[in-house]
Amino acid sequence: MVLAFAAYQAGPALAAATGDGPHGTFTAVRQSCFEHHPGKWLCTWRGDFRSDDGKVVREGVTLYDSEQDTMKAGQTVRAFDTGRPDHVYGEDGSREWVTVAILLALGAGLASRPLWTRRRPRPAPDDDARETRGADDAEAVAPWELAHEPVR
């Protein structure tokens, strides 16, 4: 499942890293914030994207950009669209590919786990050993237990 998720995200993550997709402008409309740790807030801007050639117009998308902390409503910044349904990226792109690469490696490792251990055939039980075992073997005492008295 990890491998499938990472493979699904690989294309858009690489496009975000390389700036592949129509470039244009993002206009900030509203900011959404939530507290992800006590006293630590994470804020993102939702707004509208329009490509330079006017062929791509997307409303209500989230901007992924490191500079969004300084934005204000109505402000326009350069961005590009990788085709993801819910967001566009600032001109600096994204390092999401690092997370995707880690997930791909983890998924490949987990998928190959059955190959990690080599199965050894169990030795056949020795007929002589089976005949000499008796009921007393269940209560057998190890030799080192006979040599020492219990400490009091």
Coordinates of N, CA and C in Angstrom, one line a residue:
M1 N 0.8 -1.2 0.0 CA 0.0 0.0 0.0 C 0.9 1.3 0.0
V2 N 2.0 1.2 0.8 CA 2.9 2.4 0.8 C 3.5 2.6 -0.6
L3 N 3.9 1.5 -1.2 CA 4.5 1.6 -2.5 C 3.5 2.1 -3.5
A4 N 2.3 1.7 -3.5 CA 1.3 2.2 -4.4 C 1.0 3.7 -4.2
F5 N 0.9 4.1 -3.0 CA 0.7 5.5 -2.7 C 1.8 6.4 -3.2
A6 N 3.1 5.9 -2.9 CA 4.2 6.7 -3.3 C 4.3 6.7 -4.9
A7 N 4.1 5.6 -5.5 CA 4.1 5.6 -7.0 C 3.1 6.6 -7.6
Y8 N 1.9 6.6 -6.9 CA 0.8 7.6 -7.4 C 1.3 9.0 -7.2
Q9 N 2.0 9.3 -6.2 CA 2.5 10.7 -5.9 C 3.7 11.1 -6.7
A10 N 4.5 10.1 -7.2 CA 5.8 10.4 -7.8 C 5.8 11.4 -8.9
G11 N 4.8 11.2 -9.9 CA 4.8 12.1 -11.0 C 4.6 13.6 -10.6
P12 N 3.5 13.9 -9.8 CA 3.3 15.3 -9.4 C 4.4 15.8 -8.6
A13 N 5.0 15.0 -7.7 CA 6.1 15.5 -6.9 C 7.3 15.9 -7.7
L14 N 7.6 15.1 -8.7 CA 8.7 15.4 -9.6 C 8.4 16.7 -10.5
A15 N 7.2 16.8 -10.9 CA 6.8 18.0 -11.6 C 6.9 19.2 -10.8
A16 N 6.5 19.1 -9.5 CA 6.7 20.2 -8.5 C 8.1 20.6 -8.3
A17 N 9.0 19.6 -8.3 CA 10.4 19.8 -8.1 C 11.1 20.5 -9.3
T18 N 10.6 20.2 -10.5 CA 11.3 20.7 -11.7 C 10.5 21.9 -12.3
G19 N 9.4 22.3 -11.7 CA 8.6 23.4 -12.2 C 7.9 23.1 -13.5
D20 N 7.6 21.8 -13.7 CA 6.9 21.4 -14.9 C 5.4 21.6 -14.8
G21 N 4.9 22.4 -15.7 CA 3.5 22.7 -15.8 C 3.3 24.1 -16.2
P22 N 2.0 24.5 -16.5 CA 1.8 25.9 -16.9 C 2.1 26.9 -15.8
H23 N 2.8 27.9 -16.2 CA 3.2 28.9 -15.2 C 2.2 30.1 -15.4
G24 N 1.9 30.8 -14.3 CA 1.0 31.9 -14.3 C 1.0 32.6 -12.9
T25 N -0.2 33.1 -12.5 CA -0.3 33.8 -11.3 C -1.3 33.2 -10.3
F26 N -1.0 33.3 -9.1 CA -2.0 32.9 -8.0 C -2.4 34.2 -7.3
T27 N -3.7 34.4 -7.1 CA -4.2 35.5 -6.4 C -4.8 35.0 -5.1
A28 N -4.3 35.5 -4.0 CA -4.7 35.0 -2.6 C -6.1 35.6 -2.4
V29 N -7.0 34.7 -1.9 CA -8.4 35.1 -1.5 C -8.6 35.0 0.0
R30 N -8.3 33.8 0.6 CA -8.5 33.7 2.0 C -7.4 32.8 2.6
Q31 N -7.1 33.1 3.9 CA -6.1 32.3 4.6 C -6.8 31.4 5.5
S32 N -6.3 30.1 5.6 CA -6.8 29.1 6.5 C -5.7 28.8 7.5
C33 N -5.9 28.8 8.8 CA -4.9 28.5 9.7 C -5.4 27.5 10.7
F34 N -4.5 26.6 11.2 CA -4.9 25.7 12.3 C -3.7 25.5 13.2
E35 N -3.9 25.2 14.5 CA -2.9 25.0 15.4 C -2.5 23.5 15.3
H36 N -1.2 23.3 14.8 CA -0.8 21.9 14.7 C 0.0 21.4 15.9
H37 N 0.5 22.3 16.7 CA 1.2 22.0 18.0 C 0.8 23.2 18.9
P38 N 0.8 23.0 20.2 CA 0.4 24.1 21.1 C 1.3 25.3 20.8
G39 N 0.7 26.4 20.4 CA 1.4 27.6 20.1 C 1.9 27.7 18.7
K40 N 1.8 26.7 17.9 CA 2.4 26.7 16.6 C 1.2 26.6 15.6
W41 N 1.1 27.6 14.7 CA 0.1 27.7 13.8 C 0.6 27.4 12.4
L42 N -0.2 26.7 11.6 CA 0.2 26.5 10.2 C -0.9 27.2 9.3
C43 N -0.5 28.1 8.5 CA -1.4 28.8 7.6 C -1.2 28.6 6.2
T44 N -2.2 28.5 5.4 CA -2.1 28.3 3.9 C -3.1 29.3 3.3
W45 N -2.8 29.7 2.1 CA -3.7 30.6 1.3 C -4.4 29.8 0.2
R46 N -5.7 30.1 0.1 CA -6.5 29.5 -0.9 C -6.8 30.7 -1.9
G47 N -6.9 30.4 -3.1 CA -7.2 31.5 -4.1 C -7.4 30.9 -5.5
D48 N -7.1 31.8 -6.5 CA -7.3 31.5 -7.9 C -6.0 31.5 -8.6
F49 N -5.9 30.5 -9.6 CA -4.7 30.4 -10.4 C -5.1 30.7 -11.9
R50 N -4.3 31.4 -12.6 CA -4.5 31.7 -14.0 C -3.2 31.6 -14.7
S51 N -3.1 30.7 -15.7 CA -1.9 30.5 -16.4 C -1.6 31.7 -17.3
D52 N -0.4 31.9 -17.7 CA 0.0 33.0 -18.5 C -0.7 33.1 -19.8
D53 N -1.0 31.9 -20.4 CA -1.7 31.9 -21.7 C -3.2 31.9 -21.6
G54 N -3.7 31.9 -20.3 CA -5.1 31.9 -20.1 C -5.9 30.6 -20.3
K55 N -5.2 29.5 -20.6 CA -5.8 28.3 -20.9 C -6.2 27.5 -19.6
V56 N -5.5 27.8 -18.5 CA -5.7 27.1 -17.3 C -6.2 28.1 -16.3
V57 N -7.4 28.0 -15.8 CA -8.0 28.9 -14.8 C -8.6 27.9 -13.7
R58 N -8.0 28.1 -12.5 CA -8.5 27.2 -11.4 C -8.8 28.1 -10.2
E59 N -10.0 27.8 -9.6 CA -10.5 28.6 -8.5 C -10.5 27.7 -7.2
G60 N -10.2 28.4 -6.1 CA -10.2 27.7 -4.8 C -9.1 26.7 -4.6
V61 N -7.9 26.9 -5.2 CA -6.8 26.0 -4.9 C -5.9 26.6 -3.8
T62 N -5.2 25.7 -3.2 CA -4.2 26.1 -2.2 C -2.9 26.3 -2.8
L63 N -2.2 27.4 -2.3 CA -0.8 27.7 -2.8 C 0.2 27.0 -1.8
Y64 N 1.1 26.2 -2.4 CA 2.2 25.6 -1.7 C 3.4 26.5 -2.0
D65 N 3.8 27.3 -1.1 CA 4.9 28.2 -1.3 C 5.5 28.6 0.1
S66 N 6.8 28.7 0.1 CA 7.5 29.1 1.4 C 7.3 30.5 1.8
E67 N 6.9 31.4 0.8 CA 6.7 32.8 1.1 C 5.3 33.2 1.5
Q68 N 4.4 32.2 1.7 CA 3.0 32.6 1.9 C 2.7 33.2 3.3
D69 N 3.7 33.1 4.2 CA 3.5 33.7 5.5 C 3.4 35.2 5.4
T70 N 4.0 35.8 4.4 CA 4.0 37.3 4.2 C 2.9 37.8 3.3
M71 N 2.1 36.9 2.8 CA 1.0 37.3 1.8 C -0.1 38.0 2.5
K72 N -0.9 38.7 1.7 CA -2.1 39.4 2.1 C -3.2 39.1 1.1
A73 N -4.5 39.2 1.5 CA -5.6 38.9 0.6 C -5.5 39.9 -0.6
G74 N -5.7 39.3 -1.8 CA -5.7 40.1 -3.0 C -4.3 40.2 -3.6
Q75 N -3.3 39.8 -2.9 CA -1.9 39.8 -3.5 C -1.8 38.7 -4.5
T76 N -1.0 39.0 -5.6 CA -0.7 38.1 -6.6 C 0.7 37.7 -6.7
V77 N 1.0 36.4 -6.8 CA 2.4 35.9 -6.9 C 2.5 34.9 -8.0
R78 N 3.7 34.7 -8.5 CA 4.0 33.8 -9.6 C 3.8 32.3 -9.0
A79 N 3.2 31.5 -9.9 CA 3.0 30.1 -9.5 C 2.9 29.2 -10.7
F80 N 2.9 27.9 -10.5 CA 2.7 27.0 -11.6 C 1.8 25.8 -11.2
D81 N 1.2 25.2 -12.2 CA 0.2 24.1 -11.9 C 0.7 22.8 -12.4
T82 N 0.8 21.8 -11.5 CA 1.3 20.5 -11.9 C 0.1 19.6 -12.3
G83 N -1.1 20.1 -12.1 CA -2.3 19.2 -12.4 C -2.9 18.6 -11.2
R84 N -2.3 18.8 -10.1 CA -2.9 18.3 -8.8 C -4.3 19.0 -8.7
P85 N -5.2 18.2 -8.2 CA -6.6 18.8 -8.1 C -6.8 19.9 -7.1
D86 N -6.0 19.9 -6.0 CA -6.3 20.9 -4.9 C -5.2 21.9 -4.7
H87 N -4.1 22.0 -5.4 CA -3.1 23.0 -5.1 C -2.2 23.3 -6.3
V88 N -1.6 24.5 -6.2 CA -0.5 24.9 -7.1 C 0.7 25.2 -6.3
Y89 N 1.8 25.5 -7.0 CA 3.1 25.7 -6.3 C 3.7 27.1 -6.6
G90 N 4.3 27.6 -5.7 CA 5.1 28.9 -5.9 C 6.2 28.6 -6.8
E91 N 6.8 29.7 -7.3 CA 7.9 29.6 -8.3 C 9.1 28.8 -7.8
D92 N 9.3 28.7 -6.5 CA 10.4 27.9 -6.0 C 10.2 26.4 -6.1
G93 N 9.0 26.0 -6.4 CA 8.7 24.6 -6.5 C 8.5 23.9 -5.1
S94 N 8.9 22.7 -5.0 CA 8.6 21.9 -3.8 C 9.7 20.8 -3.7
R95 N 9.9 20.4 -2.4 CA 10.8 19.3 -2.1 C 10.0 18.0 -1.7
E96 N 8.7 18.0 -2.2 CA 7.9 16.8 -1.8 C 8.5 15.5 -2.4
W97 N 9.4 15.6 -3.4 CA 10.0 14.4 -4.0 C 10.8 13.7 -3.0
V98 N 11.3 14.4 -2.0 CA 12.1 13.7 -0.9 C 11.3 12.7 -0.2
T99 N 10.1 13.2 0.3 CA 9.2 12.3 1.0 C 8.7 11.2 0.1
V100 N 8.4 11.4 -1.1 CA 8.0 10.4 -2.0 C 9.1 9.4 -2.2
A101 N 10.3 9.8 -2.4 CA 11.5 8.9 -2.5 C 11.6 8.0 -1.3
I102 N 11.5 8.6 -0.1 CA 11.6 7.8 1.1 C 10.4 6.8 1.2
L103 N 9.2 7.2 0.8 CA 8.1 6.2 0.8 C 8.3 5.1 -0.2
L104 N 8.9 5.5 -1.4 CA 9.1 4.5 -2.4 C 10.2 3.4 -1.9
A105 N 11.2 3.9 -1.3 CA 12.2 3.0 -0.7 C 11.6 2.1 0.4
L106 N 10.8 2.7 1.3 CA 10.2 2.0 2.3 C 9.3 0.9 1.8
G107 N 8.4 1.3 0.8 CA 7.5 0.4 0.2 C 8.2 -0.7 -0.5
A108 N 9.3 -0.4 -1.3 CA 10.0 -1.5 -2.0 C 10.7 -2.4 -1.0
G109 N 11.2 -1.9 0.1 CA 11.8 -2.7 1.2 C 10.8 -3.6 1.8
L110 N 9.6 -3.1 2.1 CA 8.6 -3.9 2.7 C 8.1 -5.0 1.7
A111 N 7.9 -4.6 0.5 CA 7.5 -5.6 -0.5 C 8.5 -6.7 -0.7
S112 N 9.7 -6.4 -0.6 CA 10.8 -7.4 -0.8 C 11.1 -8.2 0.5
R113 N 10.5 -7.9 1.6 CA 10.8 -8.6 2.9 C 10.8 -10.1 2.8
P114 N 9.8 -10.7 2.1 CA 9.9 -12.2 2.1 C 11.2 -12.7 1.5
L115 N 11.9 -11.9 0.7 CA 13.1 -12.4 0.1 C 14.3 -12.2 1.0
W116 N 14.2 -11.5 2.1 CA 15.3 -11.2 3.0 C 15.8 -12.4 3.8
T117 N 14.9 -13.3 4.2 CA 15.3 -14.5 4.9 C 15.3 -15.7 4.0
R118 N 16.3 -16.5 4.1 CA 16.4 -17.7 3.3 C 15.8 -18.8 4.1
R119 N 14.9 -19.5 3.6 CA 14.2 -20.6 4.3 C 15.1 -21.8 4.2
R120 N 15.3 -22.4 5.4 CA 16.2 -23.6 5.4 C 15.2 -24.8 5.7
P121 N 15.5 -25.9 5.0 CA 14.6 -27.1 5.3 C 14.9 -27.6 6.7
R122 N 13.8 -28.0 7.3 CA 14.0 -28.6 8.7 C 14.6 -29.9 8.5
P123 N 15.6 -30.2 9.5 CA 16.2 -31.5 9.4 C 15.2 -32.6 9.8
A124 N 15.3 -33.7 9.2 CA 14.4 -34.9 9.5 C 14.7 -35.3 10.9
P125 N 13.7 -35.7 11.6 CA 14.0 -36.2 13.0 C 14.8 -37.5 12.9
D126 N 15.7 -37.6 13.8 CA 16.6 -38.7 13.9 C 15.9 -39.9 14.6
D127 N 15.8 -41.0 13.9 CA 15.0 -42.2 14.4 C 15.6 -42.6 15.8
D128 N 17.0 -42.7 15.9 CA 17.6 -43.1 17.1 C 17.3 -42.2 18.3
A129 N 17.3 -40.9 18.0 CA 17.0 -40.0 19.1 C 15.5 -40.1 19.6
R130 N 14.7 -40.4 18.7 CA 13.3 -40.5 19.0 C 13.1 -41.8 20.0
E131 N 13.8 -42.8 19.7 CA 13.7 -44.0 20.5 C 14.2 -43.9 21.9
T132 N 15.3 -43.1 22.1 CA 15.9 -43.0 23.4 C 15.3 -42.0 24.3
R133 N 14.4 -41.1 23.7 CA 13.8 -40.1 24.6 C 12.7 -40.8 25.4
G134 N 12.6 -40.4 26.6 CA 11.6 -41.0 27.5 C 10.8 -40.0 28.2
A135 N 10.0 -40.4 29.1 CA 9.2 -39.4 29.9 C 10.0 -38.6 30.9
D136 N 11.2 -39.2 31.3 CA 12.1 -38.5 32.3 C 12.7 -37.3 31.6
D137 N 12.9 -37.2 30.3 CA 13.5 -36.1 29.7 C 12.8 -34.8 29.9
A138 N 11.5 -34.8 30.2 CA 10.8 -33.6 30.4 C 11.2 -32.9 31.7
E139 N 11.7 -33.7 32.6 CA 12.2 -33.1 33.9 C 13.7 -33.1 34.0
A140 N 14.4 -33.2 32.9 CA 15.8 -33.3 33.0 C 16.4 -32.0 33.5
V141 N 17.6 -32.1 34.2 CA 18.2 -31.0 34.8 C 19.5 -30.8 34.0
A142 N 19.8 -29.5 33.8 CA 21.0 -29.2 33.0 C 22.2 -29.5 33.9
P143 N 23.3 -29.9 33.3 CA 24.6 -30.2 34.0 C 25.0 -29.1 35.0
W144 N 24.9 -27.8 34.6 CA 25.4 -26.7 35.4 C 24.5 -26.5 36.7
E145 N 23.3 -27.1 36.6 CA 22.4 -27.0 37.8 C 22.8 -28.0 38.8
L146 N 23.4 -29.1 38.4 CA 23.8 -30.1 39.4 C 25.1 -29.8 40.1
A147 N 25.9 -28.9 39.5 CA 27.2 -28.7 40.1 C 27.2 -27.6 41.2
H148 N 26.1 -26.9 41.3 CA 26.1 -25.8 42.3 C 24.9 -26.0 43.2
E149 N 25.1 -25.6 44.5 CA 24.0 -25.6 45.4 C 23.3 -24.2 45.3
P150 N 22.0 -24.2 45.6 CA 21.3 -22.9 45.6 C 21.9 -21.9 46.6
V151 N 22.0 -20.7 46.2 CA 22.5 -19.6 47.1 C 21.4 -19.2 48.0
R152 N 21.6 -19.1 49.4 CA 20.6 -18.7 50.3 C 20.9 -17.4 50.9

